Amino acid sequence: MKSIVIQKPNELVIEERPLPAPAAGDVRVKIKLAGICGSDSHIYRGHNPFAKYPRVIGHEFFGVIDAVGEGVDASRLGQRVSVDPVISCGHCYPCSVGKPNVCTSLVVLGVHRDGGFSEYAVVPAKNAWHIPDAIEDKHAVMVEPFTIAANVTGHAQPTEHDVALIYGAGPMGLVTVQALKGVYRVKQVIVVDRIEERLTMAQRSGADWVINNAEQSLQAVLDEKGIKPTLIIDAACHPSILQEAITLASPAARIVLMGFSSEPSQIVQQGITGKELSIFSTRLNANKFPVVIDWLEKGLIDPEKLVTHTFDYHHVTDAIELFEKDQRQCCKVLLTFGQ
Ligand code: NAI
Ligand code: MN
Ligand code: ZN
């Protein structure tokens, strides 16, 4: 089989590897589609502190089960599946409180272990989630990015009465917009970004109001309308955003952080306690695959609004370079395998 391997930072090869046999409890998935994410590019460029090389990247992938290991029901052969990249131990403290996404021995496919940018991938059977026939392939490959939004909303518990502010109209901001509008019917969803084309995409995903903070001060725009957001989600992840969010938030608001910056954020505690704000953080997803599959079945979200490009996997280098260089035209870029 062919696999996309990052040999070391900045060295990507499409390598011939032996077809792996599934071990006990595993299934082998013949990959059909995979999505490129910022973290794939970070591993490629050597900017992911968790990555070990060589590595088959890719943690957003969909395909068909073509072999099962010992102990896995043969009825799963031929099943269409999306793969949850989060592998956890099941018994540590975080696992015991429903947070396998921060398991003390967390393994993420495509980061710590070989992932889905390959003609075949072997994964634990319980990570391969059956996709009902009514959900198209090009939607099924987008389950993982939407699980990030499901994890955000699992913490924030949005209601129809919220006034939500989302920083960033990249893929993560857009999945969040779709969840807030499509699933939770949030009254007003405001999106702020510096790139006009991305704000247009946010509107297509359901944002009620978009603000370009390259041209104007976000605070001035919100103050002028007397808006105090009750839910703020940082999907832009600059360290300076947390203090701005604390300042802009309504009393009793919730703030959700998604960033991994190693730079400090300077914040004033009085701004948090004075308004009794709740600040959540979110990482990957905690058992959210069935949640998103349900959203897709009910037609509450539309992943196609995020997909701007599709490449055959042989052109993966072009695909990643375009994804990295063109934030105006690019959002989600998909790779096709064996089509
Ligand atoms: P992206 O880089 O495509 O999008 C970020 C957007 O934020 C860009 O459109 C950019 O113009 C905008 N932006 C940057 N600074 C801004 C500011 N000060 N004000 C307004 N807009 C600003 O990234 P993507 O893929 O959407 O991911 C967003 C962030 O989420 C990344 O930092 C990534 O590391 C993080 N992330 C976190 C996950 C988690 O589980 N916690 C999962 C996936 C991504
Ligand atoms: Mn991703
Ligand atoms: Zn664990």
Short mmCIF file of N, CA and C in Angstrom, two decimals, residues 65-182:
data_model
loop_
_atom_site.label_atom_id
_atom_site.label_comp_id
_atom_site.label_asym_id
_atom_site.label_seq_id
_atom_site.Cartn_x
_atom_site.Cartn_y
_atom_site.Cartn_z
N ILE A 65 -14.31 -0.78 6.14
CA ILE A 65 -13.59 -1.86 6.82
C ILE A 65 -13.38 -3.02 5.85
N ASP A 66 -12.12 -3.42 5.64
CA ASP A 66 -11.87 -4.52 4.69
C ASP A 66 -11.21 -5.73 5.35
N ALA A 67 -10.90 -5.64 6.66
CA ALA A 67 -10.39 -6.81 7.38
C ALA A 67 -10.62 -6.56 8.87
N VAL A 68 -10.87 -7.64 9.61
CA VAL A 68 -11.06 -7.48 11.06
C VAL A 68 -10.11 -8.41 11.80
N GLY A 69 -9.64 -7.96 12.96
CA GLY A 69 -8.75 -8.78 13.79
C GLY A 69 -9.56 -9.72 14.68
N GLU A 70 -8.82 -10.55 15.41
CA GLU A 70 -9.44 -11.52 16.32
C GLU A 70 -10.36 -10.80 17.31
N GLY A 71 -11.53 -11.38 17.53
CA GLY A 71 -12.44 -10.82 18.52
C GLY A 71 -13.35 -9.72 17.98
N VAL A 72 -13.17 -9.35 16.70
CA VAL A 72 -14.04 -8.33 16.12
C VAL A 72 -15.05 -9.03 15.22
N ASP A 73 -16.31 -8.69 15.40
CA ASP A 73 -17.40 -9.35 14.66
C ASP A 73 -17.22 -9.19 13.15
N ALA A 74 -17.27 -10.31 12.43
CA ALA A 74 -17.08 -10.29 10.97
C ALA A 74 -18.17 -9.50 10.27
N SER A 75 -19.29 -9.24 10.95
CA SER A 75 -20.36 -8.44 10.33
C SER A 75 -19.90 -7.01 10.07
N ARG A 76 -18.77 -6.63 10.66
CA ARG A 76 -18.28 -5.26 10.42
C ARG A 76 -17.58 -5.12 9.07
N LEU A 77 -17.24 -6.24 8.44
CA LEU A 77 -16.60 -6.16 7.11
C LEU A 77 -17.52 -5.42 6.14
N GLY A 78 -16.95 -4.49 5.39
CA GLY A 78 -17.74 -3.75 4.42
C GLY A 78 -18.42 -2.51 5.00
N GLN A 79 -18.32 -2.34 6.31
CA GLN A 79 -18.97 -1.19 6.94
C GLN A 79 -18.25 0.12 6.60
N ARG A 80 -19.04 1.16 6.29
CA ARG A 80 -18.48 2.51 6.08
C ARG A 80 -18.23 3.12 7.46
N VAL A 81 -17.01 3.64 7.67
CA VAL A 81 -16.67 4.14 9.00
C VAL A 81 -15.86 5.45 8.95
N SER A 82 -16.11 6.29 9.96
CA SER A 82 -15.25 7.43 10.25
C SER A 82 -14.49 7.08 11.51
N VAL A 83 -13.22 7.48 11.55
CA VAL A 83 -12.36 7.02 12.63
C VAL A 83 -12.08 8.13 13.64
N ASP A 84 -12.40 7.84 14.91
CA ASP A 84 -12.06 8.75 16.00
C ASP A 84 -10.56 8.59 16.28
N PRO A 85 -9.78 9.68 16.13
CA PRO A 85 -8.33 9.54 16.31
C PRO A 85 -7.89 9.44 17.77
N VAL A 86 -8.81 9.61 18.71
CA VAL A 86 -8.44 9.63 20.13
C VAL A 86 -8.44 8.20 20.70
N ILE A 87 -7.27 7.73 21.11
CA ILE A 87 -7.15 6.41 21.73
C ILE A 87 -6.74 6.61 23.19
N SER A 88 -7.53 6.02 24.10
CA SER A 88 -7.34 6.27 25.53
C SER A 88 -7.29 4.94 26.29
N CYS A 89 -6.82 5.00 27.54
CA CYS A 89 -6.61 3.76 28.30
C CYS A 89 -7.90 3.24 28.93
N GLY A 90 -8.84 4.15 29.24
CA GLY A 90 -10.11 3.72 29.81
C GLY A 90 -10.15 3.61 31.32
N HIS A 91 -9.01 3.77 32.00
CA HIS A 91 -9.06 3.60 33.46
C HIS A 91 -8.32 4.67 34.27
N CYS A 92 -7.65 5.59 33.62
CA CYS A 92 -6.96 6.65 34.39
C CYS A 92 -7.99 7.65 34.91
N TYR A 93 -7.55 8.66 35.69
CA TYR A 93 -8.50 9.63 36.23
C TYR A 93 -9.30 10.34 35.11
N PRO A 94 -8.64 10.99 34.13
CA PRO A 94 -9.45 11.65 33.09
C PRO A 94 -10.41 10.69 32.37
N CYS A 95 -9.96 9.49 32.05
CA CYS A 95 -10.87 8.52 31.41
C CYS A 95 -12.06 8.24 32.33
N SER A 96 -11.82 8.15 33.64
CA SER A 96 -12.89 7.77 34.58
C SER A 96 -13.92 8.88 34.73
N VAL A 97 -13.55 10.13 34.36
CA VAL A 97 -14.53 11.22 34.46
C VAL A 97 -15.01 11.65 33.07
N GLY A 98 -14.89 10.75 32.10
CA GLY A 98 -15.45 11.03 30.78
C GLY A 98 -14.61 11.94 29.90
N LYS A 99 -13.29 12.01 30.19
CA LYS A 99 -12.42 12.84 29.36
C LYS A 99 -11.27 12.03 28.76
N PRO A 100 -11.61 11.02 27.95
CA PRO A 100 -10.56 10.21 27.32
C PRO A 100 -9.66 11.06 26.41
N ASN A 101 -10.15 12.22 26.01
CA ASN A 101 -9.38 13.13 25.14
C ASN A 101 -8.15 13.69 25.85
N VAL A 102 -8.12 13.61 27.18
CA VAL A 102 -6.91 14.03 27.91
C VAL A 102 -6.41 12.87 28.79
N CYS A 103 -6.63 11.65 28.32
CA CYS A 103 -6.10 10.44 28.98
C CYS A 103 -4.62 10.62 29.30
N THR A 104 -4.19 10.10 30.45
CA THR A 104 -2.78 10.27 30.83
C THR A 104 -1.84 9.51 29.89
N SER A 105 -2.39 8.52 29.15
CA SER A 105 -1.55 7.89 28.13
C SER A 105 -2.19 8.05 26.74
N LEU A 106 -2.64 9.28 26.49
CA LEU A 106 -3.32 9.61 25.23
C LEU A 106 -2.47 9.28 24.00
N VAL A 107 -3.14 8.65 23.03
CA VAL A 107 -2.52 8.41 21.73
C VAL A 107 -3.47 8.98 20.67
N VAL A 108 -2.96 9.85 19.82
CA VAL A 108 -3.78 10.42 18.75
C VAL A 108 -3.27 9.87 17.42
N LEU A 109 -4.18 9.24 16.68
CA LEU A 109 -3.80 8.72 15.36
C LEU A 109 -3.36 9.88 14.47
N GLY A 110 -2.26 9.68 13.76
CA GLY A 110 -1.75 10.74 12.89
C GLY A 110 -0.80 11.69 13.60
N VAL A 111 -0.68 11.51 14.94
CA VAL A 111 0.26 12.35 15.71
C VAL A 111 1.25 11.43 16.45
N HIS A 112 0.70 10.64 17.40
CA HIS A 112 1.55 9.73 18.18
C HIS A 112 1.69 8.36 17.50
N ARG A 113 0.73 8.03 16.67
CA ARG A 113 0.71 6.74 15.97
C ARG A 113 0.30 7.02 14.53
N ASP A 114 0.68 6.10 13.61
CA ASP A 114 0.39 6.36 12.19
C ASP A 114 -1.10 6.55 11.95
N GLY A 115 -1.40 7.53 11.10
CA GLY A 115 -2.77 7.96 10.89
C GLY A 115 -3.35 7.55 9.55
N GLY A 116 -4.19 8.43 9.01
CA GLY A 116 -5.08 8.06 7.91
C GLY A 116 -4.69 8.52 6.52
N PHE A 117 -3.54 9.21 6.34
CA PHE A 117 -3.13 9.58 4.99
C PHE A 117 -2.40 8.39 4.37
N SER A 118 -3.17 7.38 4.01
CA SER A 118 -2.62 6.10 3.59
C SER A 118 -3.73 5.35 2.87
N GLU A 119 -3.37 4.40 2.03
CA GLU A 119 -4.43 3.63 1.36
C GLU A 119 -5.20 2.76 2.36
N TYR A 120 -4.50 2.32 3.41
CA TYR A 120 -5.14 1.52 4.46
C TYR A 120 -4.63 1.99 5.82
N ALA A 121 -5.48 1.86 6.85
CA ALA A 121 -5.05 2.15 8.22
C ALA A 121 -5.65 1.10 9.14
N VAL A 122 -4.85 0.67 10.11
CA VAL A 122 -5.35 -0.26 11.13
C VAL A 122 -5.65 0.55 12.39
N VAL A 123 -6.88 0.41 12.90
CA VAL A 123 -7.31 1.20 14.06
C VAL A 123 -8.12 0.31 15.01
N PRO A 124 -8.22 0.70 16.29
CA PRO A 124 -9.07 -0.07 17.20
C PRO A 124 -10.51 -0.10 16.68
N ALA A 125 -11.16 -1.28 16.76
CA ALA A 125 -12.52 -1.42 16.23
C ALA A 125 -13.47 -0.39 16.85
N LYS A 126 -13.26 -0.09 18.14
CA LYS A 126 -14.20 0.84 18.78
C LYS A 126 -13.99 2.28 18.35
N ASN A 127 -12.87 2.58 17.69
CA ASN A 127 -12.67 3.93 17.16
C ASN A 127 -13.29 4.12 15.78
N ALA A 128 -13.69 3.01 15.15
CA ALA A 128 -14.25 3.08 13.79
C ALA A 128 -15.78 3.14 13.91
N TRP A 129 -16.33 4.33 13.71
CA TRP A 129 -17.76 4.56 13.91
C TRP A 129 -18.53 4.34 12.62
N HIS A 130 -19.52 3.47 12.70
CA HIS A 130 -20.36 3.15 11.55
C HIS A 130 -21.08 4.41 11.04
N ILE A 131 -21.03 4.62 9.74
CA ILE A 131 -21.71 5.76 9.13
C ILE A 131 -22.97 5.25 8.41
N PRO A 132 -24.13 5.72 8.82
CA PRO A 132 -25.38 5.27 8.16
C PRO A 132 -25.36 5.62 6.65
N ASP A 133 -26.05 4.81 5.86
CA ASP A 133 -26.05 5.00 4.40
C ASP A 133 -26.49 6.39 3.98
N ALA A 134 -27.37 7.01 4.77
CA ALA A 134 -27.91 8.32 4.38
C ALA A 134 -26.85 9.42 4.41
N ILE A 135 -25.73 9.16 5.07
CA ILE A 135 -24.68 10.19 5.15
C ILE A 135 -23.65 9.95 4.05
N GLU A 136 -23.46 10.96 3.19
CA GLU A 136 -22.54 10.82 2.06
C GLU A 136 -21.09 10.77 2.53
N ASP A 137 -20.24 10.17 1.69
CA ASP A 137 -18.81 10.06 2.01
C ASP A 137 -18.22 11.43 2.36
N LYS A 138 -18.52 12.44 1.53
CA LYS A 138 -17.89 13.75 1.72
C LYS A 138 -18.38 14.45 2.99
N HIS A 139 -19.46 13.98 3.57
CA HIS A 139 -19.88 14.46 4.88
C HIS A 139 -19.20 13.63 5.98
N ALA A 140 -19.11 12.32 5.73
CA ALA A 140 -18.54 11.42 6.74
C ALA A 140 -17.09 11.78 7.06
N VAL A 141 -16.35 12.26 6.07
CA VAL A 141 -14.94 12.59 6.31
C VAL A 141 -14.81 13.83 7.21
N MET A 142 -15.90 14.57 7.36
CA MET A 142 -15.86 15.81 8.15
C MET A 142 -16.35 15.61 9.58
N VAL A 143 -16.59 14.37 9.98
CA VAL A 143 -17.09 14.17 11.36
C VAL A 143 -16.09 14.70 12.38
N GLU A 144 -14.81 14.35 12.21
CA GLU A 144 -13.83 14.73 13.25
C GLU A 144 -13.77 16.23 13.49
N PRO A 145 -13.63 17.08 12.45
CA PRO A 145 -13.61 18.52 12.77
C PRO A 145 -14.87 18.99 13.50
N PHE A 146 -16.02 18.42 13.15
CA PHE A 146 -17.24 18.84 13.87
C PHE A 146 -17.27 18.32 15.31
N THR A 147 -16.51 17.23 15.60
CA THR A 147 -16.48 16.78 17.00
C THR A 147 -15.78 17.81 17.89
N ILE A 148 -14.90 18.62 17.29
CA ILE A 148 -14.26 19.68 18.07
C ILE A 148 -15.33 20.67 18.53
N ALA A 149 -16.25 21.01 17.60
CA ALA A 149 -17.36 21.91 17.96
C ALA A 149 -18.27 21.25 18.98
N ALA A 150 -18.50 19.94 18.84
CA ALA A 150 -19.37 19.24 19.80
C ALA A 150 -18.74 19.25 21.19
N ASN A 151 -17.42 19.20 21.23
CA ASN A 151 -16.76 19.26 22.53
C ASN A 151 -16.89 20.66 23.15
N VAL A 152 -16.76 21.68 22.29
CA VAL A 152 -16.96 23.07 22.75
C VAL A 152 -18.37 23.24 23.31
N THR A 153 -19.36 22.81 22.57
CA THR A 153 -20.74 23.04 23.01
C THR A 153 -21.10 22.14 24.19
N GLY A 154 -20.43 20.98 24.29
CA GLY A 154 -20.62 20.13 25.47
C GLY A 154 -20.23 20.87 26.74
N HIS A 155 -19.17 21.67 26.67
CA HIS A 155 -18.77 22.48 27.83
C HIS A 155 -19.68 23.69 28.00
N ALA A 156 -19.95 24.38 26.91
CA ALA A 156 -20.61 25.70 27.01
C ALA A 156 -22.12 25.61 27.18
N GLN A 157 -22.72 24.49 26.77
CA GLN A 157 -24.18 24.32 26.87
C GLN A 157 -24.93 25.55 26.33
N PRO A 158 -24.80 25.83 25.04
CA PRO A 158 -25.46 27.02 24.47
C PRO A 158 -26.98 26.93 24.57
N THR A 159 -27.62 28.09 24.63
CA THR A 159 -29.08 28.12 24.59
C THR A 159 -29.50 29.11 23.50
N GLU A 160 -30.78 29.09 23.19
CA GLU A 160 -31.31 30.01 22.16
C GLU A 160 -31.14 31.46 22.58
N HIS A 161 -31.00 31.70 23.87
CA HIS A 161 -30.93 33.08 24.36
C HIS A 161 -29.53 33.66 24.33
N ASP A 162 -28.54 32.82 24.01
CA ASP A 162 -27.16 33.32 24.02
C ASP A 162 -26.92 34.33 22.90
N VAL A 163 -26.00 35.26 23.21
CA VAL A 163 -25.38 36.08 22.17
C VAL A 163 -23.94 35.60 22.13
N ALA A 164 -23.58 34.90 21.05
CA ALA A 164 -22.27 34.26 20.99
C ALA A 164 -21.31 35.07 20.14
N LEU A 165 -20.07 35.11 20.58
CA LEU A 165 -19.00 35.75 19.80
C LEU A 165 -17.94 34.69 19.54
N ILE A 166 -17.62 34.48 18.27
CA ILE A 166 -16.58 33.51 17.91
C ILE A 166 -15.41 34.26 17.30
N TYR A 167 -14.24 34.07 17.88
CA TYR A 167 -13.00 34.60 17.29
C TYR A 167 -12.49 33.59 16.29
N GLY A 168 -12.23 34.05 15.04
CA GLY A 168 -11.62 33.18 14.04
C GLY A 168 -12.65 32.53 13.15
N ALA A 169 -12.50 32.70 11.84
CA ALA A 169 -13.40 32.07 10.88
C ALA A 169 -12.64 31.07 10.03
N GLY A 170 -11.69 30.37 10.66
CA GLY A 170 -11.03 29.24 10.02
C GLY A 170 -11.94 28.02 10.18
N PRO A 171 -11.45 26.85 9.80
CA PRO A 171 -12.28 25.64 9.93
C PRO A 171 -12.88 25.48 11.33
N MET A 172 -12.10 25.78 12.38
CA MET A 172 -12.62 25.58 13.74
C MET A 172 -13.71 26.59 14.10
N GLY A 173 -13.53 27.82 13.67
CA GLY A 173 -14.59 28.81 13.90
C GLY A 173 -15.86 28.43 13.15
N LEU A 174 -15.71 27.95 11.91
CA LEU A 174 -16.89 27.66 11.09
C LEU A 174 -17.66 26.43 11.60
N VAL A 175 -16.95 25.40 12.05
CA VAL A 175 -17.71 24.25 12.60
C VAL A 175 -18.48 24.70 13.84
N THR A 176 -17.89 25.62 14.60
CA THR A 176 -18.55 26.11 15.80
C THR A 176 -19.78 26.95 15.44
N VAL A 177 -19.65 27.80 14.44
CA VAL A 177 -20.81 28.59 13.98
C VAL A 177 -21.95 27.64 13.60
N GLN A 178 -21.62 26.61 12.82
CA GLN A 178 -22.68 25.69 12.36
C GLN A 178 -23.35 24.97 13.52
N ALA A 179 -22.56 24.58 14.53
CA ALA A 179 -23.15 23.90 15.69
C ALA A 179 -24.05 24.87 16.46
N LEU A 180 -23.57 26.08 16.67
CA LEU A 180 -24.37 27.04 17.46
C LEU A 180 -25.68 27.38 16.76
N LYS A 181 -25.61 27.59 15.45
CA LYS A 181 -26.84 27.97 14.72
C LYS A 181 -27.70 26.75 14.42
N GLY A 182 -27.09 25.72 13.84
CA GLY A 182 -27.86 24.57 13.34
C GLY A 182 -28.39 23.66 14.44
#
